Coordinates of C-alpha atoms and ligand atoms in Angstrom, one line a residue:
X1136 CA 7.6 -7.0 -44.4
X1137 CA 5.8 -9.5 -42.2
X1138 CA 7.8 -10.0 -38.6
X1139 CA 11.0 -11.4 -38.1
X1140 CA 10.4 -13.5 -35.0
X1141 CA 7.5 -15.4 -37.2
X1142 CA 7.7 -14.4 -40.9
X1143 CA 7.7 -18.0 -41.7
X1144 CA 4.0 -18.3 -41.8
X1145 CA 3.0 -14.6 -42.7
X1146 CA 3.4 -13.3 -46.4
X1147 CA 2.3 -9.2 -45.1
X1148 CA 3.2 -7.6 -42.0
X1149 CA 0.6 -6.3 -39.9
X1150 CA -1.9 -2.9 -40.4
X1151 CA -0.5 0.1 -38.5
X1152 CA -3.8 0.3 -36.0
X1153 CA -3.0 -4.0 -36.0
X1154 CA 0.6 -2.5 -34.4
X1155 CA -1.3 0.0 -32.3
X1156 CA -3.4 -2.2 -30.6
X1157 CA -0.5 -5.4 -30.3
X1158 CA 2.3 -3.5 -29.1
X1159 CA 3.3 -3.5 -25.3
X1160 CA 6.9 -2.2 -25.8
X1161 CA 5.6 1.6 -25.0
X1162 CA 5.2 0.7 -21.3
X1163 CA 6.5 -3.5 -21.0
X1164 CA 10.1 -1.8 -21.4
X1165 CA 9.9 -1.2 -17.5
X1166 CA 10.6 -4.9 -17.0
X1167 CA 13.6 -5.0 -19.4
X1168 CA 16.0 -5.8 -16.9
X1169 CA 14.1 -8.4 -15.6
X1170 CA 13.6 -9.8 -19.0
X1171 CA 17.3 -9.8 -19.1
X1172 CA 17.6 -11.6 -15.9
X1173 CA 15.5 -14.3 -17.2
X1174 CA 17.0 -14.7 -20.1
X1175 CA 20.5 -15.1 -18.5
X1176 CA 19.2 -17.5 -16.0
X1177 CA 17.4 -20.1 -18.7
X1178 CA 20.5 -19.7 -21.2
X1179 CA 22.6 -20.4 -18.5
X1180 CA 20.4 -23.5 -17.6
X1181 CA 20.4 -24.7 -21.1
X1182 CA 24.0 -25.0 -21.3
X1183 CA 23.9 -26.9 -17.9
X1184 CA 22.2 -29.4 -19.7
X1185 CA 23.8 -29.7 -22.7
X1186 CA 21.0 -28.1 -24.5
X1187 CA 22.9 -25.9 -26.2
X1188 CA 26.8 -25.3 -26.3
X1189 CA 28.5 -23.5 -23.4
X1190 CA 30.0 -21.0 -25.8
X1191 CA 26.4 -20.0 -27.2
X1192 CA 25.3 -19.7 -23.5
X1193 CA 28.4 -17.4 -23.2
X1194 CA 27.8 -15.6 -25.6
X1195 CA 24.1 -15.0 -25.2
X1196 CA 24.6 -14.3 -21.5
X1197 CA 27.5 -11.6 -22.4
X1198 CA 25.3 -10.0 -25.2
X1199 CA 22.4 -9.6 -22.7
X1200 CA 25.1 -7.8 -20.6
X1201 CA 25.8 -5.6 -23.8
X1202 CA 21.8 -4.9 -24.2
X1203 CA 21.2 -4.3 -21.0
X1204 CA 23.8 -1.6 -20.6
X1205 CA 22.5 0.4 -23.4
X1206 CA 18.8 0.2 -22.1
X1207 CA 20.2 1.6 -18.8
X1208 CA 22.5 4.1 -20.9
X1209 CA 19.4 5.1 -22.9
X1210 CA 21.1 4.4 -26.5
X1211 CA 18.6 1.4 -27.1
X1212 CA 16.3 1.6 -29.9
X1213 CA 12.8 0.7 -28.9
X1214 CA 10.9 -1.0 -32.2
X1215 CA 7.1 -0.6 -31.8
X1216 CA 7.2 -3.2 -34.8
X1217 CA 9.0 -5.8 -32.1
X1218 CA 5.9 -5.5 -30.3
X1219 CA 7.0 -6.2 -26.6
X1220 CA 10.5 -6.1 -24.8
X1221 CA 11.1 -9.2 -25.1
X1222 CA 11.5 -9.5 -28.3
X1223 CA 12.8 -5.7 -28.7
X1224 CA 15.7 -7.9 -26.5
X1225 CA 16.0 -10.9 -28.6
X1226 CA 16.2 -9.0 -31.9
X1227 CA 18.9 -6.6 -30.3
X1228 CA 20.7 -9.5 -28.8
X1229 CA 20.9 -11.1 -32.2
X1230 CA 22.1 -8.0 -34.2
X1231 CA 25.1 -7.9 -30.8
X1232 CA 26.4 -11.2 -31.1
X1233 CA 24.4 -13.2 -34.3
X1234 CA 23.4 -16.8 -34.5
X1235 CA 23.8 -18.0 -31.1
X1236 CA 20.9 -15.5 -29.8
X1237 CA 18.6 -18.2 -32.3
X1238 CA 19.2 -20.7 -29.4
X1239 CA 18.0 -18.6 -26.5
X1240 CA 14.3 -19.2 -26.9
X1241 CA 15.1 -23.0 -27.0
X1242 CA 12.1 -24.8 -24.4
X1243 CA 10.4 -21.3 -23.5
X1244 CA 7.8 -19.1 -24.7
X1245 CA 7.1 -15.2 -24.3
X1246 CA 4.3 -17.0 -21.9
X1247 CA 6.2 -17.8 -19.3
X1248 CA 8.6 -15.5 -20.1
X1249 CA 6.6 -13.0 -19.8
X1250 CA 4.7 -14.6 -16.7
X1251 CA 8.6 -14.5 -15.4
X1252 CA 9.1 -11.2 -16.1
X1253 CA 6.0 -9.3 -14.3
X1254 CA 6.5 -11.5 -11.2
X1255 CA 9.7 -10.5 -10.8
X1256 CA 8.7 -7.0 -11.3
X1257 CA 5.7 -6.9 -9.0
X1258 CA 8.2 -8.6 -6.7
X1259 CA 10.1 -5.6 -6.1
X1260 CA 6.8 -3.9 -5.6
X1261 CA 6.2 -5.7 -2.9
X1262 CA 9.9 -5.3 -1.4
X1263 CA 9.2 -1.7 -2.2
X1264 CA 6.0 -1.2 -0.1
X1265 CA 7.3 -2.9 2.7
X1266 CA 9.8 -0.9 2.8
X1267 CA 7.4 2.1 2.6
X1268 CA 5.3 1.5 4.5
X1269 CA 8.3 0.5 7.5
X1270 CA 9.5 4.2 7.1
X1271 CA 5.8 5.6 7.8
X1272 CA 5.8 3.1 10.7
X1273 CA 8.4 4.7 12.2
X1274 CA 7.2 8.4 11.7
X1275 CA 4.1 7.2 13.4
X1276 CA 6.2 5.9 16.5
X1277 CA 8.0 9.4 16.7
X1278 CA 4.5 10.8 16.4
X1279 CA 2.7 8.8 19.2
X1280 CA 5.6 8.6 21.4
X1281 CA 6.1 12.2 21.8
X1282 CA 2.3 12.9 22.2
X1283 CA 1.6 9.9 24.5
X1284 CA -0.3 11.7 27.1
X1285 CA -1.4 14.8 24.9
X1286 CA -5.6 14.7 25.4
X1287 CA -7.5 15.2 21.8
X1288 CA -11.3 14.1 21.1
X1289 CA -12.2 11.0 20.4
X1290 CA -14.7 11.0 17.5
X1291 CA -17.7 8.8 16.6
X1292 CA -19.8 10.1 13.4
X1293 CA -17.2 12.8 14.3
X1294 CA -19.1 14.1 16.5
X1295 CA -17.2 14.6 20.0
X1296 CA -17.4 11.1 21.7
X1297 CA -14.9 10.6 24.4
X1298 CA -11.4 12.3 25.2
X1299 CA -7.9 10.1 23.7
X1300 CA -4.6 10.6 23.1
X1301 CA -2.9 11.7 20.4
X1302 CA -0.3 8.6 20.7
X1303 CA -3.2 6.5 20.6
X1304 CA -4.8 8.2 17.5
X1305 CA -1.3 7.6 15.9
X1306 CA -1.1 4.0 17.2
X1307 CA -4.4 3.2 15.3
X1308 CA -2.7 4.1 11.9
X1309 CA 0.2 1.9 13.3
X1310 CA -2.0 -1.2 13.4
X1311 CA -3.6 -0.2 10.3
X1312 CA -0.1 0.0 8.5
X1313 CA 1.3 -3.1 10.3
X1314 CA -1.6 -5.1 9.0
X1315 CA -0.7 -3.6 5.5
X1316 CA 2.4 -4.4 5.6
X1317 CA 1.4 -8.0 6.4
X1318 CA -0.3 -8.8 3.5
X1319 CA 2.3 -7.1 1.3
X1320 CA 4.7 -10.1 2.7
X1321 CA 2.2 -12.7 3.1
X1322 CA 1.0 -12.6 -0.8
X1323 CA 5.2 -11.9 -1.5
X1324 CA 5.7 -15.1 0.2
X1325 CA 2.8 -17.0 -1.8
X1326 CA 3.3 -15.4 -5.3
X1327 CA 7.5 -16.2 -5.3
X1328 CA 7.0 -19.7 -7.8
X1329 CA 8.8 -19.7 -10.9
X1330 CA 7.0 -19.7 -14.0
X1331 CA 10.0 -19.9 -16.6
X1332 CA 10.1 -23.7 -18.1
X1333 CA 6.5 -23.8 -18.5
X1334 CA 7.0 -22.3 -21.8
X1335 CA 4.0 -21.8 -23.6
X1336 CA 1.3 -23.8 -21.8
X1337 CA 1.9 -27.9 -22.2
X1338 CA 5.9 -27.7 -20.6
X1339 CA 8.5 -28.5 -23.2
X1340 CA 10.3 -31.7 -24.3
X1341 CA 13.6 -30.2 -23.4
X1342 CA 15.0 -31.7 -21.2
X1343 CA 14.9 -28.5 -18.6
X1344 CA 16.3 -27.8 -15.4
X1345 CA 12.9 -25.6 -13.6
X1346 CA 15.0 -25.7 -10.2
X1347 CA 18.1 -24.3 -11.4
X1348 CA 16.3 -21.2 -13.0
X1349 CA 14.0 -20.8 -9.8
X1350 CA 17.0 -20.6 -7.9
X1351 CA 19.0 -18.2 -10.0
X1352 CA 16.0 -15.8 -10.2
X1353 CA 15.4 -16.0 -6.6
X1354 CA 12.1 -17.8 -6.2
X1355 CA 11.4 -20.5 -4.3
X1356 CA 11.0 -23.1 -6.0
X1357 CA 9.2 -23.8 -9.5
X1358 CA 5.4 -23.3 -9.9
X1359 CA 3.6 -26.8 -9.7
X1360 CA 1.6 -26.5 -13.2
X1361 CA 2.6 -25.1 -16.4
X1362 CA -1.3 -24.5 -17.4
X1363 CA -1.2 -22.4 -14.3
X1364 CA 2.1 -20.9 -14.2
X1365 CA 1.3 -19.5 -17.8
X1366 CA -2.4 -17.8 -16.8
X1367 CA -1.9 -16.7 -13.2
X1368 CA -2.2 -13.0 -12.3
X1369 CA -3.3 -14.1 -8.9
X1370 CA 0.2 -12.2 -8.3
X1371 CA -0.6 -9.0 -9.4
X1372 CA -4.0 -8.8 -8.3
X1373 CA -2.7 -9.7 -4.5
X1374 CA -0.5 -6.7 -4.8
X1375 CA -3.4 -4.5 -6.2
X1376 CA -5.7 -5.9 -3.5
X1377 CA -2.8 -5.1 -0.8
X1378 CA -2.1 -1.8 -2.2
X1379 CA -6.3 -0.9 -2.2
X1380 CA -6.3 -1.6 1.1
X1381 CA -3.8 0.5 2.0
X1382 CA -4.6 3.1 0.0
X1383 CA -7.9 3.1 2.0
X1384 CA -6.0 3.6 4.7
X1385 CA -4.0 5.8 3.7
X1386 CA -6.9 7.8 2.1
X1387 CA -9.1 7.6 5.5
X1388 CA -5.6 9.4 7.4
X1389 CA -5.3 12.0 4.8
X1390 CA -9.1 13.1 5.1
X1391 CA -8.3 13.6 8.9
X1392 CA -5.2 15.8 8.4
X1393 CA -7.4 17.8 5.5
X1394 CA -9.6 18.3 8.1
X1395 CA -7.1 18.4 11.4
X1396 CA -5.3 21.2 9.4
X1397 CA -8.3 23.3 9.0
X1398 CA -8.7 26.9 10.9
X1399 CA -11.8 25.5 12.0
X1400 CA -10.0 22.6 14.2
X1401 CA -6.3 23.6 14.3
X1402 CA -5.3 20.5 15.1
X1403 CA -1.9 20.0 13.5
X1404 CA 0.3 22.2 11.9
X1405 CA 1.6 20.8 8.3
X1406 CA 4.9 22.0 7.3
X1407 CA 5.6 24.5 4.4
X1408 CA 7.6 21.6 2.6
X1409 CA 4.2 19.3 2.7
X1410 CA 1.6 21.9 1.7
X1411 CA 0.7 24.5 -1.0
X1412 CA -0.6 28.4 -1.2
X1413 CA -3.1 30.0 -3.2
X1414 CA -2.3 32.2 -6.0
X1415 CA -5.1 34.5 -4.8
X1416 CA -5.7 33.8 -1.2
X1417 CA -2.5 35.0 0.7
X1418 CA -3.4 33.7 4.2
X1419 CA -4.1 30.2 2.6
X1420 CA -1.8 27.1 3.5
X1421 CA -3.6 24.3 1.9
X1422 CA -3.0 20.6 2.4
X1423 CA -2.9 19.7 -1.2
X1424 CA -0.2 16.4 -0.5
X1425 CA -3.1 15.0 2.1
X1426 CA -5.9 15.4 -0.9
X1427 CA -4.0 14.0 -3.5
X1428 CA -2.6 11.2 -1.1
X1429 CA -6.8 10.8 -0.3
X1430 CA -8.0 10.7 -4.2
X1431 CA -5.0 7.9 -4.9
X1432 CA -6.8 5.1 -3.7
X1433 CA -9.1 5.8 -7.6
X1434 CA -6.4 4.9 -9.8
X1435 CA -5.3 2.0 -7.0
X1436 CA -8.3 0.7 -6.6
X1437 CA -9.7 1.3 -9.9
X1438 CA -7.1 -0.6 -11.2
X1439 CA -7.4 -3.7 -9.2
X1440 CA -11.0 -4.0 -10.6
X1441 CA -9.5 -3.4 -14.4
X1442 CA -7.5 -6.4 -13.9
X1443 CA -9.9 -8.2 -12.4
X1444 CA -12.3 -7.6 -14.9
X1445 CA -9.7 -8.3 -17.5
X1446 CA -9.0 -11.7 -16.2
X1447 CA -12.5 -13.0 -15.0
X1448 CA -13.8 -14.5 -18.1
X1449 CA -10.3 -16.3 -19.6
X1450 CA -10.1 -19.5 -20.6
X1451 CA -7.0 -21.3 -19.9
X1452 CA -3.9 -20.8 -20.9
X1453 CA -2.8 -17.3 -22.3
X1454 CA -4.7 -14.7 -24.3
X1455 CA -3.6 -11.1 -25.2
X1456 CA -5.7 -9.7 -22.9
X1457 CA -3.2 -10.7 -20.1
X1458 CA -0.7 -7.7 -21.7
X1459 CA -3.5 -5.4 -20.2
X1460 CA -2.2 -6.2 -16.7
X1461 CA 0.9 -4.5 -16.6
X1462 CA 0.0 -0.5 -17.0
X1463 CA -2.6 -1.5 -14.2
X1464 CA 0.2 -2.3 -11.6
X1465 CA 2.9 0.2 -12.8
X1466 CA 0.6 2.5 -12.1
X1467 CA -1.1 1.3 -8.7
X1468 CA 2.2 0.5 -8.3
X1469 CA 4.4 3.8 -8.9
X1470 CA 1.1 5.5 -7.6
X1471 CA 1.2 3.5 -3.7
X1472 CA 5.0 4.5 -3.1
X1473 CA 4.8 8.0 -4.4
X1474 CA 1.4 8.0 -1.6
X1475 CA 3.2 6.0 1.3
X1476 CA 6.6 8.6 1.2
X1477 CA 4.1 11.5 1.0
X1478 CA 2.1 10.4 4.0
X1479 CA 5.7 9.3 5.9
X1480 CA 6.9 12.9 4.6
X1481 CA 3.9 14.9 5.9
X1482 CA 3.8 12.5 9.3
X1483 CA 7.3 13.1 10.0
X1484 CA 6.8 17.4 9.5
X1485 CA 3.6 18.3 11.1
X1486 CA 3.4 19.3 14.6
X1487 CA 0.3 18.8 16.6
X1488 CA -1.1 21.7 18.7
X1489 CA -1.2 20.4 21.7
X1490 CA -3.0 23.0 23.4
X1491 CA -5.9 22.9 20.5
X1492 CA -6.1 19.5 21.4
X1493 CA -6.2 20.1 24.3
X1494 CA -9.4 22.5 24.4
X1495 CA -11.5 20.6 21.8
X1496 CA -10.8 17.5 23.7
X1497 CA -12.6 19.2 26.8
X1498 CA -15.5 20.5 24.6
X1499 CA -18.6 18.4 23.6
X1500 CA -19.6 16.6 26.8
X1501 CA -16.5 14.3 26.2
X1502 CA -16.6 13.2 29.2
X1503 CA -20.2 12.4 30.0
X1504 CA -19.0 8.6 30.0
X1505 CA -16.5 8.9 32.8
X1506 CA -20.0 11.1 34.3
X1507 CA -22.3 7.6 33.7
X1508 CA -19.8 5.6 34.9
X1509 CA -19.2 7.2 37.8
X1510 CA -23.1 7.0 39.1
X1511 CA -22.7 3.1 38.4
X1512 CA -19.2 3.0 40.5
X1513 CA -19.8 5.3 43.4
X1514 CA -23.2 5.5 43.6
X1515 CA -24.2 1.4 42.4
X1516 CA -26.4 2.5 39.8
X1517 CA -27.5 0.5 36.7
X1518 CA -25.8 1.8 34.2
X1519 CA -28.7 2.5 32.1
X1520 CA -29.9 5.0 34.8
X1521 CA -26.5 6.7 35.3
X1522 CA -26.9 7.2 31.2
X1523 CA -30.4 8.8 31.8
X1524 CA -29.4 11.0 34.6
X1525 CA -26.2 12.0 32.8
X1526 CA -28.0 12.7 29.4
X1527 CA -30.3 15.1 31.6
X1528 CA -27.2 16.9 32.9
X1529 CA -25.7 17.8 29.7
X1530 CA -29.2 18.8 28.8
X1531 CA -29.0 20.9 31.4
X1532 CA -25.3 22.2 30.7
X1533 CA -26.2 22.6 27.3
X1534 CA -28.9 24.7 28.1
X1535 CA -26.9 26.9 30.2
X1536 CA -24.1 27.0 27.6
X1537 CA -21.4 25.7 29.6
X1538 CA -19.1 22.4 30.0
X1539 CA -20.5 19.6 32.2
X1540 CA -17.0 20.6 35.0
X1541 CA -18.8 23.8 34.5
X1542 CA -22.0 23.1 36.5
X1543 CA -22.2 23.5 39.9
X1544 CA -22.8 20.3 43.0
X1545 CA -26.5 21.8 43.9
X1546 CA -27.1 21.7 39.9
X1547 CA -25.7 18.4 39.6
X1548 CA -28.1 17.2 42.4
X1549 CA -30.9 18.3 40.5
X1550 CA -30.2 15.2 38.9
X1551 CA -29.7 13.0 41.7
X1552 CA -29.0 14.1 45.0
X1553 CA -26.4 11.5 45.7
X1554 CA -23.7 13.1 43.8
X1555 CA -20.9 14.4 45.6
X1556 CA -18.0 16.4 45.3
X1557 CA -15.9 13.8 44.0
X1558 CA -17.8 13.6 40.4
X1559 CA -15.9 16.3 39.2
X1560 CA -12.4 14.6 39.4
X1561 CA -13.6 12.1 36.2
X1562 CA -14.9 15.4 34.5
X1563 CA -11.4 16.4 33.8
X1564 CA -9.9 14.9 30.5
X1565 CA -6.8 13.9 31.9
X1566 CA -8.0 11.5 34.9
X1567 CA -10.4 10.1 32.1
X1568 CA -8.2 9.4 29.5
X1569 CA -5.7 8.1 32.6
X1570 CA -8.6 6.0 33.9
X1571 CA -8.8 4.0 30.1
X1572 CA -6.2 1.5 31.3
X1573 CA -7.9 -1.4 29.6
X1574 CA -5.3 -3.4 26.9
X1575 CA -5.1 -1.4 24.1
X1576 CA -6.9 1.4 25.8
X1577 CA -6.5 5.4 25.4
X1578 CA -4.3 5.7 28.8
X1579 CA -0.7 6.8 28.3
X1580 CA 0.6 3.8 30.0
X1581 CA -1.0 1.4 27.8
X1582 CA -0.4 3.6 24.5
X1583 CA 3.3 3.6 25.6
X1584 CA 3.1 0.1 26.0
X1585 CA 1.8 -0.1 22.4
X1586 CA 4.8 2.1 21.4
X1587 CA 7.1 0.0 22.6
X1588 CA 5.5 -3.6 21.5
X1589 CA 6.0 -2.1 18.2
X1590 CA 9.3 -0.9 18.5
X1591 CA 10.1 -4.8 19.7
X1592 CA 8.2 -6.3 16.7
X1593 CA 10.8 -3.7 14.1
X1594 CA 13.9 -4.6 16.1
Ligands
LIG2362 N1 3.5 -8.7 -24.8 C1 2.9 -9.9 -24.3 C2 2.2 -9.7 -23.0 O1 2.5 -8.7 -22.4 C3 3.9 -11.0 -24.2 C4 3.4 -12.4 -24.3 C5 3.0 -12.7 -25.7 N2 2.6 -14.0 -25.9 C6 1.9 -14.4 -26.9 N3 1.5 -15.6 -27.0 N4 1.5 -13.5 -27.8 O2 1.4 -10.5 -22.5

């Protein structure tokens, strides 16, 4: 038998693999409660303006009560036949309460219905992720604040470059997040226009109320163009290109716990409740939350370029391909929070080995810099000498297998004989990182003072 919601103009109903390839209900049922939201917003709008009855709007709005309750109650029967959930909804609504569900679709189409539903979906993603990625700020606060002054290397091609903090290592994720968390609510902000009234691409000769459904659904006002409203999935692919980005992010902070955690480095400590053992290997503790949180960004970022790909080449207004957007950002979606709480989880749990830090910090030459730029303070030299005579000194410390505090003041004057005593206070890792006072430099004052700028910005 050809399909209810258009038999009219079909004599056969469609091949099975025709059904395999159409339907969307297998995965568009996640947004059945905000197709129920819609469709209680516009029935309740077309009863405001006399469109159709207020006891058919009553009625409707009631029934999607009754359909709602037993999609949440798990007693609904999902037709693959229906195709999508909207009309899985309709046909359930009428079978509840009978002729008046014919009037709902008055002056809309499953375009903008549609176009409705995913916005407000990917809306809560949005809400979601800033919400996420708050909590992780805040387990990156504790972090930095309690390890303000606690010396680690600095890293450049990770190779030992010059001594930091650990508060200021953790600081760096905060702007990273914060800048995340930024473009979560700036695209939010731009992506929150109603599409419902546009119905299928031209408008409708209704005599509609766009505000009033805009309002109820809580966007901010009605989009501007019903061509537009019908074929945009600038929306999703905002979110997708937020949630890349901070997938990158969070991917580039998992590779430095996989590697922080490592018997090699010792850096941190990750708690039993964030890592795994090896069915064969009894000492292992392996950071398999960090990896997993690091291989994420795939699927995120994979799918942004799916959807991008699926959209590039459409003419306006709506083709099928569009119902290839939504597994894309479920899954980049339910794929980003699952990441972000992970990350916040394992923040939150490890402990950082201070004195580990401590001695690798010291290790490397770290602080031939504060060496260099002592020769151009003390001694006025240009600074491209003090490089030259400190690059033969660690040379020199190298070759004797030691530190650069480790060589003595008549070695040291090998180099130049105005050095004095006084070089080796800026050898130490402490007075160095202390000496970094510049804004948003390594010293503990001014990574406090990041702490706490931070603290004032989340109130
Ligand atoms: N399931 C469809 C989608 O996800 C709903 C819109 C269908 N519209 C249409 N003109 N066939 O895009």
């Amino acid at each position: 038998t050809s399909n209810k919601m258009w038999g009219g103009r079909f004599a056969a109903g469609p091949d099975a693999i025709m059904e395999a390839i159409n339907a969307s209900i297998s995965f568009d049922r996640r947004m059945a409660a905000q197709d129920i939201a819609g469709s209680r917003a516009h029935a309740a709008m077309l009863a405001a303006q006399d469109i159709i009855s207020d006891s058919d709007a009553d009625a409707i709005r009631k029934g999607l009560l009754t359909v709602l309750s037993e999609i949440e109650g798990g007693t609904f029967a999902y037709s693959t036949a229906l195709e999508d959930i909207h009309m899985n909804v309709e046909a359930r609504l009428k079978e509840v309460i009978g002729e008046p569900a014919g009037r709902l679709h008055t002056g809309r189409s499953r375009n903008d219905q549609v176009a409705t539903d995913f916005k407000l979906w990917t809306r809560d993603q949005f809400d979601a992720a800033e919400s996420r990625l708050l909590a992780l700020i805040q387990a990156l606060l504790g972090q930095a604040e309690a390890g303000a002054d606690w010396v680690m290397p600095g890293f450049t091609h990770l190779q030992t470059a010059q001594p930091v903090t650990w508060g200021h290592h953790m600081m760096a994720y905060v702007e990273m997040f914060g800048r995340d968390l930024s473009r979560m609510r700036d695209a939010r902000a731009r992506m929150n226009e109603s599409p419902l009234g546009a119905a299928a691409l031209a408008g409708t000769s209704f005599p509609i109320d766009r505000d009033m459904t805009a309002q109820a659904l809580g966007f901010d006002r009605p989009s501007a163009n019903s061509l537009d409203a019908v074929s945009d999935r600038d929306f999703a692919l905002e979110f997708l290109g937020a949630a890349s980005i901070c997938a990158m992010h969070l991917s580039r902070f998992a590779e430095e716990l996989v590697i922080w955690s490592s018997a090699q480095f010792r850096f941190v400590t990750l708690s039993d409740r964030f890592s795994t053992g090896s069915s064969i290997m009894p000492q292992k503790k392996n950071p398999d939350a960090a990896e997993l949180i690091r291989a994420k960004i795939g699927r995120i970022m994979g799918a942004n370029v799916a959807l991008m790909m699926v959209m590039k080449g459409l003419p306006l207004a709506y083709s099928k391909d569009m119902q290839e957007d939504k597994e894309q950002v479920f899954d980049a979606a339910d794929n980003l929070m699952l990441a972000l709480a992970a990350m916040e989880g394992m923040v939150k749990d490890m402990s950082a080995n201070r004195e580990s830090l401590a001695a690798a910090a010291g290790s490397g030459f770290s602080t031939a810099t504060d060496l260099a730029d002592w020769l151009v303070r003390v001694l006025g030299l240009p600074f491209r000498d003090a490089h030259h005579i400190t690059g033969s000194l660690v040379a020199l410390a190298e070759k004797n297998g030691c530190d650069l505090p480790d060589l003595t003041l008549d070695e040291m004057k090998t180099a130049h004989d105005g050095i004095t005593a006084d070089v080796f206070d800026v050898l130490g890792v402490e007075n160095s990182v202390n000496s970094r006072m510049s804004y948003g430099g390594t010293a503990p004052a001014q990574v406090r003072a990041q702490v706490a700028r931070w603290k004032g910005i989340l109130g």
